[in-house]
Coordinates of C-alpha atoms in Angstrom, one line a residue:
M34 CA 110.0 4.9 50.0
T35 CA 111.9 4.0 53.2
D36 CA 112.6 5.5 56.6
G37 CA 116.3 5.8 56.0
T38 CA 117.5 2.6 57.4
N39 CA 118.7 -0.4 55.3
P40 CA 116.2 -3.2 55.1
P41 CA 117.2 -6.6 56.8
S42 CA 119.2 -8.4 54.2
N43 CA 119.3 -12.5 53.8
P44 CA 122.6 -13.3 52.0
Q45 CA 122.1 -16.0 49.3
P46 CA 124.5 -19.0 49.8
E47 CA 127.2 -19.5 47.4
P48 CA 126.2 -22.0 44.6
A49 CA 127.2 -25.6 45.5
P50 CA 129.8 -26.9 43.1
G51 CA 128.4 -28.2 40.1
N52 CA 125.8 -25.5 39.6
G53 CA 125.4 -23.1 37.0
G54 CA 124.4 -20.0 39.2
Y55 CA 121.3 -18.5 40.0
G56 CA 118.6 -20.1 37.9
F57 CA 120.8 -21.2 35.0
P58 CA 122.4 -24.6 34.8
P59 CA 126.1 -24.6 34.2
V60 CA 126.0 -27.9 32.1
P61 CA 123.4 -29.8 30.3
P62 CA 120.8 -31.4 32.6
A63 CA 121.6 -35.1 33.7
P64 CA 121.0 -37.5 31.3
A65 CA 117.3 -38.6 30.5
A66 CA 115.8 -35.5 32.3
G67 CA 114.2 -32.6 30.6
Y68 CA 114.4 -29.2 31.2
G69 CA 112.2 -28.5 34.2
Y70 CA 112.4 -31.9 35.6
P71 CA 114.4 -33.0 38.6
P72 CA 117.7 -34.9 37.8
G73 CA 118.0 -38.4 38.6
A74 CA 117.5 -41.6 36.9
P75 CA 115.0 -41.4 34.4
A76 CA 111.8 -43.5 34.6
P77 CA 111.6 -46.4 32.2
G78 CA 110.7 -45.0 28.8
G79 CA 112.8 -42.0 28.8
G80 CA 111.4 -38.4 28.5
G81 CA 111.6 -35.6 26.0
F82 CA 110.2 -32.0 25.4
G83 CA 107.0 -31.8 26.9
P84 CA 105.5 -34.9 27.8
P85 CA 105.9 -36.2 31.6
P86 CA 109.2 -38.0 32.1
A87 CA 107.5 -41.1 32.6
V88 CA 105.4 -42.0 29.4
P89 CA 103.6 -45.3 29.3
P90 CA 105.7 -47.9 27.7
A91 CA 105.4 -48.0 24.0
G92 CA 102.6 -46.6 22.1
G93 CA 101.7 -42.9 21.8
Y94 CA 98.9 -40.7 23.4
G95 CA 95.7 -42.4 22.2
Y96 CA 97.3 -45.5 20.8
P97 CA 96.9 -48.8 22.5
Q98 CA 99.5 -50.3 24.5
P99 CA 101.3 -53.3 23.4
G100 CA 100.2 -56.4 24.8
A101 CA 96.4 -54.8 25.1
N102 CA 95.5 -56.6 22.4
P103 CA 97.2 -59.7 21.5
G104 CA 97.8 -60.2 17.9
A105 CA 96.8 -56.8 16.9
Q106 CA 98.9 -55.1 14.2
P107 CA 101.0 -51.9 14.8
G108 CA 98.9 -48.8 13.8
P109 CA 100.1 -46.4 11.1
Y110 CA 102.0 -44.2 13.4
Q111 CA 103.4 -47.3 15.7
Q112 CA 106.7 -48.6 15.0
A113 CA 106.7 -52.4 15.6
P114 CA 109.6 -53.3 18.2
A115 CA 112.5 -55.5 16.9
P116 CA 112.5 -59.2 18.0
G117 CA 113.9 -59.2 21.6
A118 CA 113.7 -55.6 22.3
P119 CA 112.0 -54.4 25.3
Q120 CA 108.4 -53.2 24.7
Q121 CA 108.8 -49.5 24.8
Q122 CA 109.7 -46.7 22.5
E123 CA 110.1 -43.0 22.3
W124 CA 107.1 -40.9 22.3
A125 CA 108.0 -39.0 19.3
Q126 CA 110.2 -41.0 17.0
G127 CA 111.3 -38.1 14.8
L128 CA 112.4 -35.9 18.0
P129 CA 115.8 -36.0 19.4
N130 CA 116.1 -36.8 23.3
M131 CA 118.5 -34.8 25.3
G132 CA 121.6 -36.9 25.9
A133 CA 120.9 -39.3 23.3
P134 CA 122.1 -39.6 19.6
T135 CA 119.9 -37.6 17.1
P136 CA 118.1 -39.9 14.8
P137 CA 118.5 -39.5 10.9
L138 CA 116.2 -37.2 9.1
G139 CA 113.4 -38.8 6.9
P140 CA 110.6 -41.2 7.8
G141 CA 111.3 -44.3 9.8
P142 CA 110.0 -47.7 8.6
G143 CA 106.3 -47.7 8.5
L144 CA 105.9 -43.6 9.1
P145 CA 104.7 -41.1 6.6
G146 CA 107.0 -38.7 4.8
P147 CA 108.4 -35.4 6.2
F148 CA 105.6 -32.6 6.6
V149 CA 106.5 -29.5 4.5
P150 CA 105.5 -26.3 6.0
Q151 CA 103.1 -24.2 4.1
S152 CA 103.4 -20.5 3.8
D153 CA 100.4 -18.3 4.8
Q154 CA 101.3 -16.1 1.8
P155 CA 99.9 -16.9 -1.7
D156 CA 102.1 -17.8 -4.4
W157 CA 101.5 -14.6 -6.5
E158 CA 104.0 -15.9 -9.3
A159 CA 102.1 -19.3 -9.8
M160 CA 98.7 -17.4 -9.8
A161 CA 99.8 -14.8 -12.5
D162 CA 101.2 -17.8 -14.6
R163 CA 97.8 -19.7 -14.4
S164 CA 96.0 -16.5 -15.3
A165 CA 98.2 -16.0 -18.2
A166 CA 97.8 -19.4 -19.3
E167 CA 94.0 -19.1 -19.4
K168 CA 94.1 -16.1 -21.3
R169 CA 96.3 -17.7 -23.8
K170 CA 93.8 -20.6 -23.9
K171 CA 90.9 -18.1 -24.4
R172 CA 92.7 -16.2 -27.3
L173 CA 93.8 -19.7 -29.1
W174 CA 90.0 -20.8 -28.9
M175 CA 88.9 -17.5 -30.5
I176 CA 91.5 -17.6 -33.3
G177 CA 90.7 -21.1 -33.8
G178 CA 86.8 -20.3 -34.2
A179 CA 87.6 -17.4 -36.6
V180 CA 89.7 -19.7 -38.7
T181 CA 86.9 -22.1 -38.9
V182 CA 84.4 -19.5 -40.0
L183 CA 86.7 -18.2 -42.6
A184 CA 87.5 -21.7 -43.9
L185 CA 83.7 -22.5 -44.3
L186 CA 83.0 -19.1 -45.9
A187 CA 85.9 -19.9 -48.3
G188 CA 84.7 -23.3 -49.0
G189 CA 81.2 -22.2 -49.9
G190 CA 82.4 -19.4 -52.2
T191 CA 84.8 -22.0 -53.8
F192 CA 81.9 -24.2 -54.3
L193 CA 79.8 -21.5 -56.0
L194 CA 82.6 -20.4 -58.1
L195 CA 83.3 -23.9 -59.3
G196 CA 79.6 -24.3 -60.5
G197 CA 78.3 -26.4 -57.5
G198 CA 74.7 -27.6 -58.0
D199 CA 72.8 -28.9 -60.9
K200 CA 73.1 -25.7 -63.1
G201 CA 76.7 -26.6 -63.9
K202 CA 75.1 -30.2 -65.3
D203 CA 72.5 -28.9 -67.3
D204 CA 74.3 -28.0 -70.4
K205 CA 76.2 -31.2 -70.3
A206 CA 75.1 -35.0 -69.8
D207 CA 77.5 -38.0 -69.5
D208 CA 76.0 -40.3 -72.2
N209 CA 77.5 -43.6 -70.6
P210 CA 77.5 -43.5 -66.8
S211 CA 76.8 -46.4 -64.7
P212 CA 73.2 -46.7 -63.5
T213 CA 72.4 -46.7 -59.8
V214 CA 69.6 -47.2 -57.3
S215 CA 71.3 -45.8 -54.2
A216 CA 69.1 -43.2 -52.1
S217 CA 69.6 -39.4 -52.4
P218 CA 69.4 -36.8 -49.9
S219 CA 66.2 -35.2 -48.8
P220 CA 64.2 -33.2 -51.6
S221 CA 65.4 -29.5 -51.7
G222 CA 61.8 -28.3 -50.9
S223 CA 61.1 -30.6 -47.9
K224 CA 61.1 -29.0 -44.5
S225 CA 60.7 -32.2 -42.6
K226 CA 63.5 -33.3 -40.2
T227 CA 62.6 -36.9 -40.6
P228 CA 64.9 -38.6 -43.3
V229 CA 63.3 -39.0 -46.7
D230 CA 63.7 -42.0 -48.6
N231 CA 64.5 -40.7 -52.1
T232 CA 65.3 -44.0 -53.7
P233 CA 64.6 -43.6 -57.4
T234 CA 63.7 -47.2 -58.2
V235 CA 61.4 -49.9 -56.6
K236 CA 62.9 -52.1 -54.1
D237 CA 64.4 -55.3 -55.5
D238 CA 63.6 -53.9 -59.1
P239 CA 65.9 -51.4 -60.4
T240 CA 64.0 -51.4 -63.9
S241 CA 61.1 -49.7 -62.3
I242 CA 60.9 -46.0 -61.3
R243 CA 59.3 -45.6 -57.9
D244 CA 56.0 -43.4 -57.5
R245 CA 56.9 -41.0 -54.7
S246 CA 53.2 -40.2 -54.2
G247 CA 50.8 -43.1 -55.5
K248 CA 51.1 -46.7 -56.5
A249 CA 52.2 -46.4 -60.1
P250 CA 55.8 -47.3 -60.8
L251 CA 57.1 -46.8 -64.1
K252 CA 58.4 -50.0 -65.9
M253 CA 61.6 -49.0 -68.1
G254 CA 62.4 -50.4 -71.5
P255 CA 65.8 -52.2 -72.1
D256 CA 67.2 -48.9 -73.7
A257 CA 66.3 -46.6 -70.7
G258 CA 67.8 -46.4 -67.3
V259 CA 68.3 -44.1 -64.1
F260 CA 71.3 -42.1 -63.6
P261 CA 72.8 -40.1 -60.7
I262 CA 73.6 -36.3 -61.3
D263 CA 74.9 -34.8 -58.2
K264 CA 72.3 -34.8 -55.4
R265 CA 69.5 -36.0 -57.8
F266 CA 68.5 -38.7 -60.3
E267 CA 67.3 -38.9 -63.8
I268 CA 65.7 -41.2 -66.5
R269 CA 67.9 -41.2 -69.9
T270 CA 66.4 -42.2 -73.0
K271 CA 68.2 -42.9 -76.4
G272 CA 65.3 -41.9 -78.8
N273 CA 64.4 -45.2 -80.0
E274 CA 61.6 -47.7 -79.6
N275 CA 63.0 -49.6 -76.8
S276 CA 63.8 -46.4 -74.8
Y277 CA 60.7 -45.6 -72.6
A278 CA 58.9 -46.1 -69.2
E279 CA 55.3 -46.9 -68.6
S280 CA 52.9 -47.3 -65.9
E281 CA 50.5 -50.5 -65.6
K282 CA 47.3 -48.5 -65.4
R283 CA 45.8 -45.0 -66.1
V284 CA 47.2 -42.2 -64.0
V285 CA 45.5 -39.2 -65.0
D286 CA 41.5 -39.0 -65.3
T287 CA 41.4 -36.6 -68.5
A288 CA 37.6 -36.1 -67.9
K289 CA 38.4 -33.8 -65.1
S290 CA 40.7 -30.9 -64.5
F291 CA 44.4 -32.2 -64.3
T292 CA 48.1 -30.8 -64.1
V293 CA 51.0 -32.5 -65.8
S294 CA 54.7 -31.6 -65.3
A295 CA 58.2 -32.7 -66.0
R296 CA 61.7 -31.1 -66.1
V297 CA 63.2 -32.1 -69.6
W298 CA 66.5 -32.1 -71.1
A299 CA 66.6 -32.6 -74.9
R300 CA 69.8 -33.7 -76.7
S301 CA 68.5 -32.1 -80.0
A302 CA 65.7 -29.6 -80.6
K303 CA 64.8 -31.3 -84.1
G304 CA 61.9 -33.2 -84.9
R305 CA 58.8 -34.2 -82.9
Q306 CA 59.7 -35.7 -79.2
T307 CA 57.2 -36.5 -76.4
A308 CA 58.2 -36.5 -72.8
V309 CA 55.0 -37.3 -71.2
S310 CA 51.9 -38.8 -72.6
Q311 CA 49.0 -40.9 -71.9
G312 CA 46.4 -42.6 -74.2
N313 CA 45.2 -46.0 -75.3
E314 CA 46.1 -48.6 -78.3
K315 CA 44.9 -46.1 -80.7
T316 CA 46.1 -42.3 -79.9
S317 CA 47.3 -40.4 -76.9
S318 CA 44.8 -38.2 -75.0
F319 CA 47.7 -35.6 -74.2
E320 CA 51.4 -35.1 -75.0
L321 CA 53.9 -32.9 -73.2
G322 CA 57.3 -32.3 -75.2
L323 CA 58.8 -30.8 -78.2
D324 CA 57.7 -30.1 -81.9
Q325 CA 58.2 -27.9 -84.8
V326 CA 55.9 -25.2 -84.9
N327 CA 55.9 -22.8 -87.8
G328 CA 59.2 -24.3 -89.0
K329 CA 60.8 -23.5 -85.6
P330 CA 61.4 -25.8 -82.4
A331 CA 58.8 -25.2 -79.7
W332 CA 57.6 -26.8 -76.6
V333 CA 54.1 -28.0 -76.7
F334 CA 51.2 -29.3 -75.0
R335 CA 48.8 -31.3 -77.3
V336 CA 45.6 -32.6 -76.6
Q337 CA 43.4 -34.9 -78.5
T338 CA 39.7 -34.2 -78.4
G339 CA 38.4 -37.0 -80.8
D340 CA 38.8 -40.9 -80.2
Q341 CA 40.4 -41.4 -83.7
G342 CA 43.6 -39.2 -83.2
A343 CA 43.0 -37.2 -86.4
D344 CA 44.8 -33.7 -87.0
A345 CA 41.5 -32.0 -87.3
T346 CA 40.7 -32.8 -83.6
T347 CA 44.0 -32.0 -82.1
V348 CA 44.8 -28.8 -80.2
V349 CA 48.4 -27.7 -79.6
V350 CA 49.6 -24.7 -77.1
A351 CA 53.2 -23.9 -77.7
G352 CA 55.7 -21.8 -76.2
D353 CA 59.7 -21.5 -76.2
S354 CA 62.6 -20.6 -74.0
P355 CA 66.0 -18.9 -74.8
K356 CA 67.8 -22.2 -75.1
M357 CA 65.9 -25.4 -76.5
E358 CA 68.4 -28.0 -76.3
K359 CA 71.0 -29.5 -73.9
T360 CA 69.5 -27.5 -70.9
F361 CA 66.9 -28.3 -68.3
V362 CA 63.4 -26.7 -68.8
E363 CA 60.4 -27.2 -66.8
L364 CA 57.3 -28.0 -68.5
T365 CA 53.7 -28.1 -67.1
G366 CA 50.4 -28.5 -69.2
T367 CA 46.9 -28.0 -67.5
Y368 CA 43.4 -28.6 -68.4
D369 CA 40.5 -26.4 -66.9
A370 CA 37.5 -29.0 -67.2
E371 CA 35.0 -26.1 -66.2
R372 CA 36.3 -23.4 -68.6
K373 CA 37.3 -26.0 -71.2
L374 CA 40.8 -24.6 -71.6
V375 CA 44.4 -25.9 -72.1
A376 CA 47.3 -24.1 -71.2
L377 CA 51.2 -24.4 -71.3
Y378 CA 53.7 -23.2 -68.8
V379 CA 57.4 -22.9 -69.5
N380 CA 59.6 -22.4 -66.4
G381 CA 56.6 -21.4 -64.4
K382 CA 55.3 -18.8 -66.8
K383 CA 52.5 -19.4 -69.0
T384 CA 53.3 -19.1 -72.8
G385 CA 49.6 -19.8 -74.1
E386 CA 46.2 -21.3 -73.7
S387 CA 43.5 -22.5 -75.9
P388 CA 39.7 -23.4 -75.6
V389 CA 38.9 -27.0 -76.3
P390 CA 35.7 -29.0 -76.3
G391 CA 37.1 -31.4 -74.2
V392 CA 39.8 -34.0 -73.8
F393 CA 39.5 -37.6 -75.0
Q394 CA 39.2 -40.0 -72.1
A395 CA 41.9 -42.8 -72.7
P396 CA 42.0 -45.7 -70.2
G397 CA 45.7 -46.5 -71.2
P398 CA 48.8 -46.2 -69.0
L399 CA 51.0 -43.2 -68.4
E400 CA 54.0 -43.1 -70.8
L401 CA 57.5 -41.3 -70.6
A402 CA 59.5 -40.8 -73.7
R403 CA 57.0 -41.7 -76.5
A404 CA 53.4 -41.2 -77.5
R405 CA 50.8 -43.2 -79.3
H406 CA 49.6 -42.2 -82.9
E407 CA 47.7 -44.3 -85.4
D408 CA 48.1 -47.5 -83.5
K409 CA 51.9 -46.9 -83.4
W410 CA 54.5 -45.8 -81.0
T411 CA 55.9 -42.4 -82.3
S412 CA 58.1 -39.4 -81.3
P413 CA 60.4 -41.0 -79.0
W414 CA 62.3 -38.7 -76.5
N415 CA 66.1 -38.3 -76.9
G416 CA 67.5 -37.0 -73.7
A417 CA 66.8 -36.9 -69.9
M418 CA 64.0 -35.9 -67.4
D419 CA 63.1 -35.8 -63.9
S420 CA 60.5 -34.4 -61.6
I421 CA 57.8 -35.8 -63.2
Q422 CA 54.5 -35.0 -61.3
T423 CA 50.7 -35.3 -62.2
Y424 CA 47.7 -33.7 -60.3
D425 CA 44.0 -34.4 -60.5
A426 CA 43.4 -30.7 -60.1
L427 CA 43.9 -27.6 -62.0
L428 CA 47.0 -25.7 -60.1
S429 CA 47.0 -22.0 -60.3
P430 CA 49.7 -20.1 -62.0
A431 CA 51.1 -19.2 -58.6
Q432 CA 51.4 -22.9 -57.7
I433 CA 53.1 -23.7 -60.9
D434 CA 55.5 -21.4 -60.4
T435 CA 56.7 -23.1 -57.2
L436 CA 57.1 -26.3 -59.2
K437 CA 60.8 -26.0 -59.1
A438 CA 63.2 -28.8 -59.6
G439 CA 62.6 -31.6 -57.1
R440 CA 59.6 -29.8 -55.5
V441 CA 56.0 -30.7 -55.5
D442 CA 53.1 -28.3 -54.5
A443 CA 52.7 -28.1 -50.8
S444 CA 48.7 -27.4 -50.8
T445 CA 47.8 -30.3 -53.2
K446 CA 48.7 -33.7 -53.1
P447 CA 50.2 -35.2 -56.6
T448 CA 48.5 -38.4 -57.9
G449 CA 52.1 -39.5 -59.0
S450 CA 55.5 -38.2 -58.8
W451 CA 58.8 -39.8 -59.8
L452 CA 62.5 -38.8 -59.6
L453 CA 62.0 -36.1 -57.1
Y454 CA 64.9 -34.9 -54.9

């Protein structure tokens, strides 16, 4: 609000020739001067946007001046002067000076590459691609795992369908394979994680069957041998006087209760054949094997109660199985010294028992594939056997039922065991 009179005015002088009007220059500033700095000759070193017009010669802010440290190398953001050039440079090599020619884009000698501005917004497309790639990778892992499981299941089923294991080998034995003494896997009944030495023969003596429980190796005759079948080993004999195996000393004390067992395979069910026996030069104390009973083949456990080996002092317990030849059968004979009873088990089942006054105490060695009768070797075994075991105790029916192929009774240590797996 005013009193109606015009306020005094101060007319502005006309702009001098060469000026661009009130506050705006008509032409670019004088060379070497920046906006906001008076015209005139620039100080040595020139000026640019922002810094004072007179920047110390060469070097940037915070960097040593040339000559301050003689012999020092230029820093990472310094440019060494050319030979003969004055010791000065622009404050910012990459920025243009007003009135000076614009330097080319890109790093100069000794300078880092151009900085690429980064956007504040995330790269949604790249993130989506990464997420999709991770989902594909997980899906491929799941598909691969499922395929692996199905392949393992299919492989196991194929193995069973093709008759994997010992069962398919029971009815057919190779007559002329090459014997071996290499180690086999752990016994099927073993739960120990420690590797088990299943080498079937004595080290450095492939003609002696190794005793897995005691110190009674069985020396084989020239016509007997140990052969591999799948994951196990068996002794094979030809049914003649040179096809056998025997220990050096007695293994079973027949004056006390005992158990003897073997898994046997007979090529033929005809005649009298002994798988395991023990006796002296005169006769055998016991025999476990095959014989004719009442005109038919039968599995037998025969014991001698007299020292002369007469038929009158012989006691036989017999049993049978659905198939008597060319198939493996587990035979177990027991003697109960307290009750004076002998019994026979076929495939874990008791087939009969008989009372005896006692069993003849013969000090002779344990024999495989033959027996002693009237001072002669008789009843040779024609076939194969494995899992031979002897115990100095009477095993119960439940314990005997656990004596499957390759296993021993877990509660009683055997006095001898051969060809386990």
